[in-house]
């Protein structure tokens, strides 16, 4: 089945170039020129991934990402930000808004397709085998869902994979580089700082059930998932 990619970009020439590259890669390209059109396209049919320009008329791409991450179905959709803003603080702001990856303009079609495939792999690549229970949390692998007690936990795709790895490897310390290798697949596109951002997002997701303490920082070493203090 073709992957459905929503391109949210106000420059028609860039939209057309990206759409052409997607079709050559055997993907379906849906286009939107602004946040409102993007929201209408998502309501009509949920895409597999969103390519989101930072600078949009009206509502910025950053604000649209924040809004999508607040509720279904947007919370579950992987987002790649297209931007000319390459400074570290800009990337961190985007990641904290819920963006899964960045592509800095100008970019090649080949790089863009590689990024899309990498994000799709790590967002949907879990084989969903079995159920895991640790410290009051339960992952239903076949359903690709997380529960705290009997309550469903709404969680983003990258945080799901991070939590899945932690829960299948509890009580061990992993460095940022090791987590990148295991959770992101050793992708050359992802920086170690990204791990810190997603750890914060995972803790925020678990905080309503007071389970954020399960994800522990080990100073100078990395992170550990543990039921012990």
mmCIF file of C-alpha atoms in Angstrom:
data_model
loop_
_atom_site.group_PDB
_atom_site.id
_atom_site.type_symbol
_atom_site.label_atom_id
_atom_site.label_comp_id
_atom_site.label_asym_id
_atom_site.label_seq_id
_atom_site.Cartn_x
_atom_site.Cartn_y
_atom_site.Cartn_z
ATOM 1 C CA UNK A 1 0.000 0.000 0.000
ATOM 2 C CA UNK A 2 1.332 3.452 -0.924
ATOM 3 C CA UNK A 3 2.279 5.682 1.998
ATOM 4 C CA UNK A 4 0.158 8.831 2.076
ATOM 5 C CA UNK A 5 2.306 11.927 2.705
ATOM 6 C CA UNK A 6 0.798 15.352 3.435
ATOM 7 C CA UNK A 7 2.970 18.261 2.220
ATOM 8 C CA UNK A 8 2.189 21.494 4.091
ATOM 9 C CA UNK A 9 4.137 24.205 2.257
ATOM 10 C CA UNK A 10 3.074 27.642 1.019
ATOM 11 C CA UNK A 11 5.569 27.783 -1.897
ATOM 12 C CA UNK A 12 3.937 26.061 -4.911
ATOM 13 C CA UNK A 13 7.303 25.307 -6.554
ATOM 14 C CA UNK A 14 8.569 23.475 -3.451
ATOM 15 C CA UNK A 15 5.256 21.605 -3.057
ATOM 16 C CA UNK A 16 5.402 20.465 -6.678
ATOM 17 C CA UNK A 17 9.059 19.406 -6.395
ATOM 18 C CA UNK A 18 8.392 17.403 -3.234
ATOM 19 C CA UNK A 19 5.226 15.853 -4.669
ATOM 20 C CA UNK A 20 7.147 14.753 -7.781
ATOM 21 C CA UNK A 21 9.881 13.159 -5.616
ATOM 22 C CA UNK A 22 7.276 11.345 -3.516
ATOM 23 C CA UNK A 23 5.494 9.938 -6.543
ATOM 24 C CA UNK A 24 8.819 8.710 -7.963
ATOM 25 C CA UNK A 25 9.373 6.938 -4.616
ATOM 26 C CA UNK A 26 5.965 5.244 -4.979
ATOM 27 C CA UNK A 27 4.269 7.391 -2.333
ATOM 28 C CA UNK A 28 1.004 9.319 -2.499
ATOM 29 C CA UNK A 29 1.399 13.101 -2.218
ATOM 30 C CA UNK A 30 -1.341 15.313 -0.750
ATOM 31 C CA UNK A 31 -0.767 19.083 -0.795
ATOM 32 C CA UNK A 32 -1.822 21.912 1.523
ATOM 33 C CA UNK A 33 -0.734 25.559 1.357
ATOM 34 C CA UNK A 34 -1.504 26.516 4.953
ATOM 35 C CA UNK A 35 -2.463 25.169 8.380
ATOM 36 C CA UNK A 36 -6.219 25.350 7.753
ATOM 37 C CA UNK A 37 -5.966 23.344 4.528
ATOM 38 C CA UNK A 38 -3.710 20.845 6.306
ATOM 39 C CA UNK A 39 -6.241 20.332 9.114
ATOM 40 C CA UNK A 40 -9.018 19.796 6.564
ATOM 41 C CA UNK A 41 -6.887 17.223 4.690
ATOM 42 C CA UNK A 42 -6.139 15.357 7.942
ATOM 43 C CA UNK A 43 -9.831 15.331 8.887
ATOM 44 C CA UNK A 44 -10.709 13.889 5.482
ATOM 45 C CA UNK A 45 -8.105 11.111 5.675
ATOM 46 C CA UNK A 46 -5.226 10.681 8.104
ATOM 47 C CA UNK A 47 -1.820 10.660 6.355
ATOM 48 C CA UNK A 48 1.041 8.324 7.215
ATOM 49 C CA UNK A 49 3.421 11.281 7.633
ATOM 50 C CA UNK A 50 3.361 15.079 7.444
ATOM 51 C CA UNK A 51 6.042 17.238 5.810
ATOM 52 C CA UNK A 52 5.524 20.585 7.528
ATOM 53 C CA UNK A 53 7.061 23.923 6.560
ATOM 54 C CA UNK A 54 8.007 26.086 9.555
ATOM 55 C CA UNK A 55 7.051 29.425 7.941
ATOM 56 C CA UNK A 56 3.396 29.262 6.918
ATOM 57 C CA UNK A 57 0.915 32.124 6.408
ATOM 58 C CA UNK A 58 -1.424 32.645 9.358
ATOM 59 C CA UNK A 59 -0.504 29.847 11.751
ATOM 60 C CA UNK A 60 3.156 28.787 11.737
ATOM 61 C CA UNK A 61 4.202 25.195 11.197
ATOM 62 C CA UNK A 62 5.544 25.115 14.747
ATOM 63 C CA UNK A 63 2.150 26.085 16.195
ATOM 64 C CA UNK A 64 0.354 23.611 13.921
ATOM 65 C CA UNK A 65 2.666 20.837 15.181
ATOM 66 C CA UNK A 66 1.817 21.770 18.781
ATOM 67 C CA UNK A 67 -1.924 21.698 18.022
ATOM 68 C CA UNK A 68 -1.723 18.360 16.235
ATOM 69 C CA UNK A 69 0.136 16.796 19.162
ATOM 70 C CA UNK A 70 -2.588 17.796 21.661
ATOM 71 C CA UNK A 71 -5.237 15.367 20.411
ATOM 72 C CA UNK A 72 -6.070 12.475 18.111
ATOM 73 C CA UNK A 73 -5.424 11.764 15.314
ATOM 74 C CA UNK A 74 -2.602 14.283 15.049
ATOM 75 C CA UNK A 75 -0.748 12.951 18.076
ATOM 76 C CA UNK A 76 0.006 9.698 16.251
ATOM 77 C CA UNK A 77 1.200 11.134 12.912
ATOM 78 C CA UNK A 78 4.982 11.403 12.366
ATOM 79 C CA UNK A 79 6.029 14.952 11.425
ATOM 80 C CA UNK A 80 9.136 16.115 9.553
ATOM 81 C CA UNK A 81 9.745 19.869 9.656
ATOM 82 C CA UNK A 82 10.977 21.570 6.488
ATOM 83 C CA UNK A 83 12.849 24.709 7.465
ATOM 84 C CA UNK A 84 15.670 27.090 6.663
ATOM 85 C CA UNK A 85 16.203 27.533 10.415
ATOM 86 C CA UNK A 86 19.130 25.268 11.238
ATOM 87 C CA UNK A 87 20.232 26.602 14.630
ATOM 88 C CA UNK A 88 20.281 24.125 17.526
ATOM 89 C CA UNK A 89 17.691 26.081 19.551
ATOM 90 C CA UNK A 90 15.312 26.080 16.577
ATOM 91 C CA UNK A 91 15.682 22.317 16.228
ATOM 92 C CA UNK A 92 15.083 21.814 19.944
ATOM 93 C CA UNK A 93 11.973 24.024 19.832
ATOM 94 C CA UNK A 94 10.650 21.945 16.958
ATOM 95 C CA UNK A 95 11.362 18.648 18.701
ATOM 96 C CA UNK A 96 9.664 19.863 21.868
ATOM 97 C CA UNK A 97 6.626 20.853 19.790
ATOM 98 C CA UNK A 98 6.367 17.223 18.689
ATOM 99 C CA UNK A 99 8.354 17.137 15.456
ATOM 100 C CA UNK A 100 10.073 13.797 14.775
ATOM 101 C CA UNK A 101 12.811 15.026 12.433
ATOM 102 C CA UNK A 102 14.160 18.036 10.525
ATOM 103 C CA UNK A 103 15.143 18.652 6.924
ATOM 104 C CA UNK A 104 17.046 21.899 6.419
ATOM 105 C CA UNK A 105 16.400 23.898 3.244
ATOM 106 C CA UNK A 106 17.757 23.678 0.610
ATOM 107 C CA UNK A 107 17.533 19.884 0.494
ATOM 108 C CA UNK A 108 17.820 17.247 -2.208
ATOM 109 C CA UNK A 109 14.941 14.951 -3.135
ATOM 110 C CA UNK A 110 17.164 11.979 -2.325
ATOM 111 C CA UNK A 111 17.843 13.212 1.222
ATOM 112 C CA UNK A 112 14.165 13.973 1.803
ATOM 113 C CA UNK A 113 13.021 10.503 0.725
ATOM 114 C CA UNK A 114 15.700 8.901 2.917
ATOM 115 C CA UNK A 115 14.497 10.918 5.922
ATOM 116 C CA UNK A 116 10.862 10.016 5.260
ATOM 117 C CA UNK A 117 11.664 6.302 5.037
ATOM 118 C CA UNK A 118 13.765 6.446 8.216
ATOM 119 C CA UNK A 119 10.984 8.169 10.202
ATOM 120 C CA UNK A 120 8.339 5.766 8.885
ATOM 121 C CA UNK A 121 10.509 2.783 9.839
ATOM 122 C CA UNK A 122 11.028 3.905 13.401
ATOM 123 C CA UNK A 123 7.433 5.094 13.813
ATOM 124 C CA UNK A 124 5.737 1.965 12.510
ATOM 125 C CA UNK A 125 8.476 -0.629 12.630
ATOM 126 C CA UNK A 126 7.503 -2.296 15.921
ATOM 127 C CA UNK A 127 6.563 -5.901 15.257
ATOM 128 C CA UNK A 128 3.892 -5.766 17.959
ATOM 129 C CA UNK A 129 4.668 -9.137 19.470
ATOM 130 C CA UNK A 130 3.324 -9.821 22.921
ATOM 131 C CA UNK A 131 2.353 -7.850 25.996
ATOM 132 C CA UNK A 132 4.848 -6.257 28.384
ATOM 133 C CA UNK A 133 4.092 -5.136 31.954
ATOM 134 C CA UNK A 134 6.543 -3.218 34.146
ATOM 135 C CA UNK A 135 5.946 -0.871 37.074
ATOM 136 C CA UNK A 136 2.240 -0.241 36.491
ATOM 137 C CA UNK A 137 2.635 0.219 32.732
ATOM 138 C CA UNK A 138 1.476 -2.238 30.113
ATOM 139 C CA UNK A 139 2.217 -2.327 26.403
ATOM 140 C CA UNK A 140 -0.266 -4.238 24.261
ATOM 141 C CA UNK A 141 2.018 -5.017 21.329
ATOM 142 C CA UNK A 142 -0.574 -6.348 18.849
ATOM 143 C CA UNK A 143 -2.781 -3.289 19.440
ATOM 144 C CA UNK A 144 0.223 -0.923 19.577
ATOM 145 C CA UNK A 145 -1.232 0.696 22.720
ATOM 146 C CA UNK A 146 0.024 1.651 26.186
ATOM 147 C CA UNK A 147 -1.953 1.435 29.442
ATOM 148 C CA UNK A 148 -1.372 2.779 32.942
ATOM 149 C CA UNK A 149 -3.487 0.430 35.022
ATOM 150 C CA UNK A 150 -6.745 0.259 33.064
ATOM 151 C CA UNK A 151 -6.360 3.713 31.483
ATOM 152 C CA UNK A 152 -5.111 4.145 27.931
ATOM 153 C CA UNK A 153 -2.043 6.376 27.601
ATOM 154 C CA UNK A 154 -2.024 8.611 24.529
ATOM 155 C CA UNK A 155 1.567 8.526 23.310
ATOM 156 C CA UNK A 156 3.468 9.705 20.244
ATOM 157 C CA UNK A 157 5.139 7.236 17.861
ATOM 158 C CA UNK A 158 8.737 7.958 18.871
ATOM 159 C CA UNK A 159 7.898 7.923 22.588
ATOM 160 C CA UNK A 160 6.138 4.574 22.080
ATOM 161 C CA UNK A 161 9.257 3.043 20.592
ATOM 162 C CA UNK A 162 11.438 4.535 23.330
ATOM 163 C CA UNK A 163 9.128 3.212 26.051
ATOM 164 C CA UNK A 164 8.920 -0.191 24.360
ATOM 165 C CA UNK A 165 12.715 -0.441 24.349
ATOM 166 C CA UNK A 166 12.983 0.646 27.996
ATOM 167 C CA UNK A 167 10.313 -1.793 29.153
ATOM 168 C CA UNK A 168 11.955 -4.694 27.333
ATOM 169 C CA UNK A 169 15.367 -3.716 28.769
ATOM 170 C CA UNK A 170 14.654 -2.532 32.348
ATOM 171 C CA UNK A 171 17.216 -1.817 35.084
ATOM 172 C CA UNK A 172 20.044 -1.196 32.602
ATOM 173 C CA UNK A 173 21.735 2.108 31.849
ATOM 174 C CA UNK A 174 21.920 3.185 28.201
ATOM 175 C CA UNK A 175 23.907 6.102 26.828
ATOM 176 C CA UNK A 176 22.341 8.517 24.363
ATOM 177 C CA UNK A 177 24.343 6.921 21.555
ATOM 178 C CA UNK A 178 23.088 3.453 22.511
ATOM 179 C CA UNK A 179 19.481 4.655 22.625
ATOM 180 C CA UNK A 180 19.888 6.258 19.211
ATOM 181 C CA UNK A 181 21.212 2.979 17.862
ATOM 182 C CA UNK A 182 18.473 0.806 19.409
ATOM 183 C CA UNK A 183 15.432 3.098 19.091
ATOM 184 C CA UNK A 184 16.262 5.212 16.045
ATOM 185 C CA UNK A 185 18.146 2.458 14.253
ATOM 186 C CA UNK A 186 21.506 4.197 14.262
ATOM 187 C CA UNK A 187 20.248 6.796 11.761
ATOM 188 C CA UNK A 188 22.953 9.291 10.841
ATOM 189 C CA UNK A 189 20.293 12.001 10.673
ATOM 190 C CA UNK A 190 19.486 12.110 14.399
ATOM 191 C CA UNK A 191 21.574 13.983 16.964
ATOM 192 C CA UNK A 192 22.189 12.829 20.537
ATOM 193 C CA UNK A 193 20.369 15.950 21.830
ATOM 194 C CA UNK A 194 17.214 14.490 20.283
ATOM 195 C CA UNK A 195 17.230 11.725 22.918
ATOM 196 C CA UNK A 196 16.971 14.280 25.747
ATOM 197 C CA UNK A 197 13.981 15.951 24.098
ATOM 198 C CA UNK A 198 12.094 12.669 23.643
ATOM 199 C CA UNK A 199 12.930 11.584 27.200
ATOM 200 C CA UNK A 200 11.292 14.795 28.432
ATOM 201 C CA UNK A 201 8.268 14.154 26.234
ATOM 202 C CA UNK A 202 8.006 10.557 27.490
ATOM 203 C CA UNK A 203 8.161 11.706 31.111
ATOM 204 C CA UNK A 204 5.492 14.336 30.442
ATOM 205 C CA UNK A 205 3.285 11.627 28.904
ATOM 206 C CA UNK A 206 3.634 9.430 32.019
ATOM 207 C CA UNK A 207 3.354 12.278 34.550
ATOM 208 C CA UNK A 208 -0.470 12.206 34.980
ATOM 209 C CA UNK A 209 -0.119 8.685 36.454
ATOM 210 C CA UNK A 210 2.967 9.643 38.497
ATOM 211 C CA UNK A 211 4.989 7.124 36.499
ATOM 212 C CA UNK A 212 7.490 9.599 35.038
ATOM 213 C CA UNK A 213 9.983 8.579 37.736
ATOM 214 C CA UNK A 214 10.378 5.212 36.022
ATOM 215 C CA UNK A 215 12.528 6.959 33.408
ATOM 216 C CA UNK A 216 15.643 7.865 35.356
ATOM 217 C CA UNK A 217 18.663 9.996 34.513
ATOM 218 C CA UNK A 218 21.993 8.466 35.460
ATOM 219 C CA UNK A 219 24.368 11.400 35.665
ATOM 220 C CA UNK A 220 27.310 11.099 33.302
ATOM 221 C CA UNK A 221 26.063 7.802 31.859
ATOM 222 C CA UNK A 222 22.616 8.117 30.253
ATOM 223 C CA UNK A 223 19.141 6.833 31.095
ATOM 224 C CA UNK A 224 17.583 3.816 32.765
ATOM 225 C CA UNK A 225 14.034 2.445 33.153
ATOM 226 C CA UNK A 226 13.676 1.193 36.718
ATOM 227 C CA UNK A 227 11.031 0.530 39.352
ATOM 228 C CA UNK A 228 13.639 1.187 42.068
ATOM 229 C CA UNK A 229 14.413 4.640 43.458
#
